[in-house]
Short mmCIF file of C-alpha atoms in Angstrom, two decimals:
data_model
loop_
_atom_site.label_atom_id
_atom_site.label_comp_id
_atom_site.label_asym_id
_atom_site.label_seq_id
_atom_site.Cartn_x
_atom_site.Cartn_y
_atom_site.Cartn_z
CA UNK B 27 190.87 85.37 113.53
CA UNK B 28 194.35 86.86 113.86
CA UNK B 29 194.57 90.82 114.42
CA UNK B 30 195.28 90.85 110.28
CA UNK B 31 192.30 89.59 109.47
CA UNK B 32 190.15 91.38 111.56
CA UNK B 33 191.62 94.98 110.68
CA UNK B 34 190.75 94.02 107.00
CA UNK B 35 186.73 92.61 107.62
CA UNK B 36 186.80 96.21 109.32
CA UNK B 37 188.06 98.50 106.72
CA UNK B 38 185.81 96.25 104.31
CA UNK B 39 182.67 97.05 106.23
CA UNK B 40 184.04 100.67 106.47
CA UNK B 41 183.82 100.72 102.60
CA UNK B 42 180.48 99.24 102.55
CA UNK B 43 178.92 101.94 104.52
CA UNK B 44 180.72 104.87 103.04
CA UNK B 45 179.75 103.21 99.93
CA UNK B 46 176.38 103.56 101.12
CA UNK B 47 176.37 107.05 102.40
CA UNK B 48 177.71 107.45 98.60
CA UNK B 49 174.95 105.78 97.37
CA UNK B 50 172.48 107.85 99.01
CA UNK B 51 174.18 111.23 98.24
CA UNK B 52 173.90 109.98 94.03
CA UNK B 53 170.48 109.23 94.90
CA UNK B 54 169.18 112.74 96.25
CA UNK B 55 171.76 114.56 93.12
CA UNK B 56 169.73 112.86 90.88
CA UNK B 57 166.32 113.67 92.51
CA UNK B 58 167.54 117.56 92.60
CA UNK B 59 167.49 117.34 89.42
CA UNK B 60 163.68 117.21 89.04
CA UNK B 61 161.13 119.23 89.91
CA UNK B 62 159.45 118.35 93.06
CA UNK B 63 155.70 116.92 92.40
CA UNK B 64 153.82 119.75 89.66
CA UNK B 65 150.13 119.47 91.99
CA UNK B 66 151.35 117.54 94.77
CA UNK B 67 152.62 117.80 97.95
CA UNK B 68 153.65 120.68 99.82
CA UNK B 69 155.01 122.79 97.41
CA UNK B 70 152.21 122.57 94.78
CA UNK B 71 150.59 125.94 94.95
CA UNK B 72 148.24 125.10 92.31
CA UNK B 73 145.00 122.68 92.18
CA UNK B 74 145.90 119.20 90.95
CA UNK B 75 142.88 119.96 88.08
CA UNK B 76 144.58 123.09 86.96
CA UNK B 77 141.20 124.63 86.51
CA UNK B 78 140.19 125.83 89.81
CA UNK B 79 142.33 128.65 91.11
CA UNK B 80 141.52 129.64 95.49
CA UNK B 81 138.59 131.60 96.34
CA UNK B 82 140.38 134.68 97.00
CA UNK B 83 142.80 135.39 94.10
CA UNK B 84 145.66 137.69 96.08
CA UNK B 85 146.91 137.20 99.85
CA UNK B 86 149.91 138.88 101.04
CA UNK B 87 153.23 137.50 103.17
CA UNK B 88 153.87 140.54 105.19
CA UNK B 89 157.07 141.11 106.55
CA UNK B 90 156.41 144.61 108.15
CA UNK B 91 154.72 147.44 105.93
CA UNK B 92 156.11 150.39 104.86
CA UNK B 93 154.60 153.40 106.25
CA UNK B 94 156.25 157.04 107.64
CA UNK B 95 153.85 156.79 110.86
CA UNK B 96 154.89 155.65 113.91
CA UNK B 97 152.68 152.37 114.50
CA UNK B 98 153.73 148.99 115.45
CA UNK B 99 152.37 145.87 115.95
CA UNK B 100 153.16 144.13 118.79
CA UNK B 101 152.39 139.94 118.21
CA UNK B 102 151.92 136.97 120.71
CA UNK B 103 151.91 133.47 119.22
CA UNK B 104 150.44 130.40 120.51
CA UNK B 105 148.32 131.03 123.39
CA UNK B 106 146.14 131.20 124.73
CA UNK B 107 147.33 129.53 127.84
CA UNK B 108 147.02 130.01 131.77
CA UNK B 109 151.11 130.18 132.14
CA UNK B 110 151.24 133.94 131.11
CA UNK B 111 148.68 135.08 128.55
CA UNK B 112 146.82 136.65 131.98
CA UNK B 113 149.90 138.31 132.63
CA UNK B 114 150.17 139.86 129.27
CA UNK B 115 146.78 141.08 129.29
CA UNK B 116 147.12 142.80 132.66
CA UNK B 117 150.24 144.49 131.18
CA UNK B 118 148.78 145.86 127.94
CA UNK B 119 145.70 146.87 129.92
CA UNK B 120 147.83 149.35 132.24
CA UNK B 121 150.11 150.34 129.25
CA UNK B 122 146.96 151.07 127.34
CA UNK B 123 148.55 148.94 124.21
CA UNK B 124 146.58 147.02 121.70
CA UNK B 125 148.10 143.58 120.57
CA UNK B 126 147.68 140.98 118.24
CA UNK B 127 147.68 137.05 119.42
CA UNK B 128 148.10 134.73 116.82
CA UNK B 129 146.29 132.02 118.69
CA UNK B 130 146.67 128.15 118.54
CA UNK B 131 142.89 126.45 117.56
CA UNK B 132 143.07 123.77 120.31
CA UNK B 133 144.21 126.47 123.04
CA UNK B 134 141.35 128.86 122.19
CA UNK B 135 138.77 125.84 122.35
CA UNK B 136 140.63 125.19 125.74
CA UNK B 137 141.50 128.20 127.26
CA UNK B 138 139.00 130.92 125.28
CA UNK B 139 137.65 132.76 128.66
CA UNK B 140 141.04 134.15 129.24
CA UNK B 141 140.56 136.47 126.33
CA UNK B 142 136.51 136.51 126.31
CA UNK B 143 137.01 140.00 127.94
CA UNK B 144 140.02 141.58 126.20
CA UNK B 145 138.05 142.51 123.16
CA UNK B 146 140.13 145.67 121.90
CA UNK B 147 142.78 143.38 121.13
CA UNK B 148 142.97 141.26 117.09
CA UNK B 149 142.56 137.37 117.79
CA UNK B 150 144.22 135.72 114.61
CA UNK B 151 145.13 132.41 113.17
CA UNK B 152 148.23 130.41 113.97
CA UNK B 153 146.71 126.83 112.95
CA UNK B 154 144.40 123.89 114.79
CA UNK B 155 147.78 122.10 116.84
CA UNK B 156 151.32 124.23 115.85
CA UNK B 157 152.36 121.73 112.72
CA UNK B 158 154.84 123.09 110.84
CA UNK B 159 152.54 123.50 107.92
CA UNK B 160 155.64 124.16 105.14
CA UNK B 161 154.97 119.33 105.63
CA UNK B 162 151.83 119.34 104.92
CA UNK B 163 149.87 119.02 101.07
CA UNK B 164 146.75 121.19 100.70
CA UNK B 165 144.16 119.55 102.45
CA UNK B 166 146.59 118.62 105.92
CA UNK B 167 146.87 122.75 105.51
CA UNK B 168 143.54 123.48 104.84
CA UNK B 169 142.28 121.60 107.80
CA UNK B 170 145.23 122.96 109.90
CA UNK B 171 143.76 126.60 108.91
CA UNK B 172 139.86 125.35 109.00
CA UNK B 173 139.74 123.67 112.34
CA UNK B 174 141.51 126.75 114.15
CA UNK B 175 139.39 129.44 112.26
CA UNK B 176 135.98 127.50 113.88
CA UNK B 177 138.17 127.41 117.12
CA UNK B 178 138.58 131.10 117.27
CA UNK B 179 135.54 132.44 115.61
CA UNK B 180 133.76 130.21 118.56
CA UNK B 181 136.50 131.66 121.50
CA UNK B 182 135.89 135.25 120.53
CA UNK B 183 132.85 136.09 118.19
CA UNK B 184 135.02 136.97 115.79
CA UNK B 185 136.82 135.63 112.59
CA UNK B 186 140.06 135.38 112.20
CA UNK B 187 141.31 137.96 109.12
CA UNK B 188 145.42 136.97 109.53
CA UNK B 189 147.18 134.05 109.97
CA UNK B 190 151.41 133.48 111.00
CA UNK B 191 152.71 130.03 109.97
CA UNK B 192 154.12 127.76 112.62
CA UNK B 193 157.94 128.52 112.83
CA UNK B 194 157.27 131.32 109.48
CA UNK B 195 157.49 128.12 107.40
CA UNK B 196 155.09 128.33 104.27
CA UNK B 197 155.07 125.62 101.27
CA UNK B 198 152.88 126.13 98.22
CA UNK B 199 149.71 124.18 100.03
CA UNK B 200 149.95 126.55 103.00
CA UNK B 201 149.40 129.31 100.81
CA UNK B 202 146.89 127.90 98.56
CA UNK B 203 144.81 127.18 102.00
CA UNK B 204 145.36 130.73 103.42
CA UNK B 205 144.04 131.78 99.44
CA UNK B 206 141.11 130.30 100.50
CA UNK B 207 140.42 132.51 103.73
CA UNK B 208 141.42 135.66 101.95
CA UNK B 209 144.07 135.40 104.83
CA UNK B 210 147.01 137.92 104.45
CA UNK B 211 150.35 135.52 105.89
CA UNK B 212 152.20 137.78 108.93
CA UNK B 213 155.57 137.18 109.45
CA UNK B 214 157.62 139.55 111.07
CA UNK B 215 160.70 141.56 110.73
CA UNK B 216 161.30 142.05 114.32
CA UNK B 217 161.17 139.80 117.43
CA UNK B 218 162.64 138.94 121.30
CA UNK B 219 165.70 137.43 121.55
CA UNK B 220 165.16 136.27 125.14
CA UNK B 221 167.73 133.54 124.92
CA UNK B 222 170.21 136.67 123.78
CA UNK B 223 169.58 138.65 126.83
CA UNK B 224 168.50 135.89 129.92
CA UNK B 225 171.39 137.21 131.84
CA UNK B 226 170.70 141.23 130.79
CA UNK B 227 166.80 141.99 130.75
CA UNK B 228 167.21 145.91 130.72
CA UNK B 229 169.66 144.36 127.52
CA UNK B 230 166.21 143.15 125.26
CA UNK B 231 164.91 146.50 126.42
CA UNK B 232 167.26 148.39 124.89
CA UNK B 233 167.17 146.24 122.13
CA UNK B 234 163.35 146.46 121.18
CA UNK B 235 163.62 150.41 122.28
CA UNK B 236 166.41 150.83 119.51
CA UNK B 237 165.27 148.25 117.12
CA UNK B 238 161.84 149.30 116.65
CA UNK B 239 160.92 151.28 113.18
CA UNK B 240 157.85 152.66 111.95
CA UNK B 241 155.99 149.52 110.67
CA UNK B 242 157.47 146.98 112.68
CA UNK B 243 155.91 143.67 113.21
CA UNK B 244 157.57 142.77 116.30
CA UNK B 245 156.80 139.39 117.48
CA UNK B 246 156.39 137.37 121.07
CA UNK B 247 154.95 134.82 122.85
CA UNK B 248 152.35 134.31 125.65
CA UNK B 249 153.56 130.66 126.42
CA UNK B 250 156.16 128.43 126.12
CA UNK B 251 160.23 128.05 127.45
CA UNK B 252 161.09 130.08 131.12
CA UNK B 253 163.61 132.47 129.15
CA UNK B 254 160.60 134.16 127.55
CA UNK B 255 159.59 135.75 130.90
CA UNK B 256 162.80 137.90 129.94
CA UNK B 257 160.30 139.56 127.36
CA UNK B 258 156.93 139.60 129.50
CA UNK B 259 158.87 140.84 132.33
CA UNK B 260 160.46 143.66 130.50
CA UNK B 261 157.14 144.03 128.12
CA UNK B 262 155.69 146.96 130.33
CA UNK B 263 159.03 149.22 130.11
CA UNK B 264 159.59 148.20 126.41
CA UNK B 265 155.71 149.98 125.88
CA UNK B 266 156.46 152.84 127.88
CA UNK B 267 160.06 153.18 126.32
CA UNK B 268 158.25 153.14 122.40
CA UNK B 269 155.43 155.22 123.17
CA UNK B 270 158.12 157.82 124.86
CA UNK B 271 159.60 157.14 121.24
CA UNK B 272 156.04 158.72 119.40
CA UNK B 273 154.77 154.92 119.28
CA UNK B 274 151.34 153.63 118.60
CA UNK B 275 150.37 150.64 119.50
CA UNK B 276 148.41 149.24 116.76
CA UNK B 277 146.65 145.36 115.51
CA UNK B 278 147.77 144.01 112.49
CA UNK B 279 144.84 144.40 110.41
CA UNK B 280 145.14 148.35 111.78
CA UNK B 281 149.19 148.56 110.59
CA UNK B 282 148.11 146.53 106.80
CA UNK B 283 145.36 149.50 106.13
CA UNK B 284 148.00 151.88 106.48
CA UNK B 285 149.80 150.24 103.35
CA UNK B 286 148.83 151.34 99.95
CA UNK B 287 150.26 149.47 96.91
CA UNK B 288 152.64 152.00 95.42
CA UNK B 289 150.60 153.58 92.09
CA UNK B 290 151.69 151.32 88.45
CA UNK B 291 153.79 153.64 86.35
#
């Protein structure tokens, strides 16, 4: 094969595959086109029968709530683990601030002494293994939700009245399945940005000090990547720096009784 004749087999194969790639990109225009599955799948939000709506008929996705006090609601997902949930306890027990962990269902069943003492603070949902739940059709969510609820009501005494999806992700079955808990769905409107600030701690101080409003749902971890010992290491001066600031320290549940719907016209 001269050098002709291989410089053409190559732009030919060239055109097959960006004849492919073409191929696909027509395919998934003409799927946008339709609705994804009605009762199906992870978007469906309601029952395949159409006839059965979720036990609880209202369940709010909370952002941060909209209040003139000065409360906040400090958050720590997916403990709880021996690498620094200890640590965070100690600290909130000398800063005299209440928290809320939204804990992973196989880590309480695990790891539940490390909170069995640390009962002032909320213990709350965050699913059975960390799946991002927004993939999963309404009975992958359910039993996400179920299996962790058991986890934690058996870890702490208590049920779990919250729940934050994995990664904030929600799909119509995720919130079908926390409809079924009554759960209200935290998100947050405020969180560390350790990766921001691993060369300039006193930096996410500042940060969290100036960032902070009344109503904030700041959230954090208790586990996971070194750079978020920027945050636990700075956590003690961030509480001392808000509550300086008129700052409460409150759970979650505690900040969503302070919202009342605004009255219909």
């Amino acid at each position: 094969m001269d050098r002709r004749q291989l410089l053409r087999g190559s732009l030919l194969a060239g055109g097959g595959a960006v004849a492919g790639i073409g191929g696909l990109k027509a395919a998934e225009a003409v799927r946008a086109q339709y609705p994804l599955p009605f009762y199906d799948g992870y978007a469906a939000s309601i029952r395949a029968g159409r006839r059965t709506p979720p036990k609880h008929p209202m369940v709010p996705v909370v952002w941060s709530v909209d209040t003139a006090k000065k409360l906040i609601a400090l958050t720590f997902d997916d403990g709880p683990m021996p690498q620094w949930t200890p640590e965070v306890l100690t600290i909130l027990a000398e800063e005299r601030a209440r928290a809320t962990f939204f804990l992973i269902g196989e880590n309480a069943q695990k790891n539940g002494g490390i909170i069995a003492g640390a009962r002032e603070h909320e213990y709350a949902n965050h699913t059975w293994a960390h799946v991002d739940l927004a993939r999963l059709d309404y009975d992958e969510a359910y039993e996400a939700l179920n299996k962790a609820h058991d986890a934690i009501t058996q870890a702490t005494g208590r049920e779990p009245a919250v729940f934050r999806p994995p990664y904030g992700h929600l799909g119509g079955s995720s919130l079908r399945a926390a409809a079924e808990f009554g759960y209200a769905t935290i998100l947050w409107n405020l969180q560390m940005l350790e990766s921001d600030y691993k060369s300039n701690p006193p930096g996410l101080v500042d940060y969290i000090a100036e960032s902070s409003t009344p109503g904030t749902i700041l959230l954090a971890h208790d586990t996971g990547p070194d750079d978020r010992l920027v945050a636990i290491r700075g956590l003690a001066e961030m509480i001392r720096r808000l509550k300086a600031q008129g700052f409460e320290f409150v759970t979650v549940s505690e900040l969503l009784a302070e919202h009342s719907p605004a009255p219909r016209p």
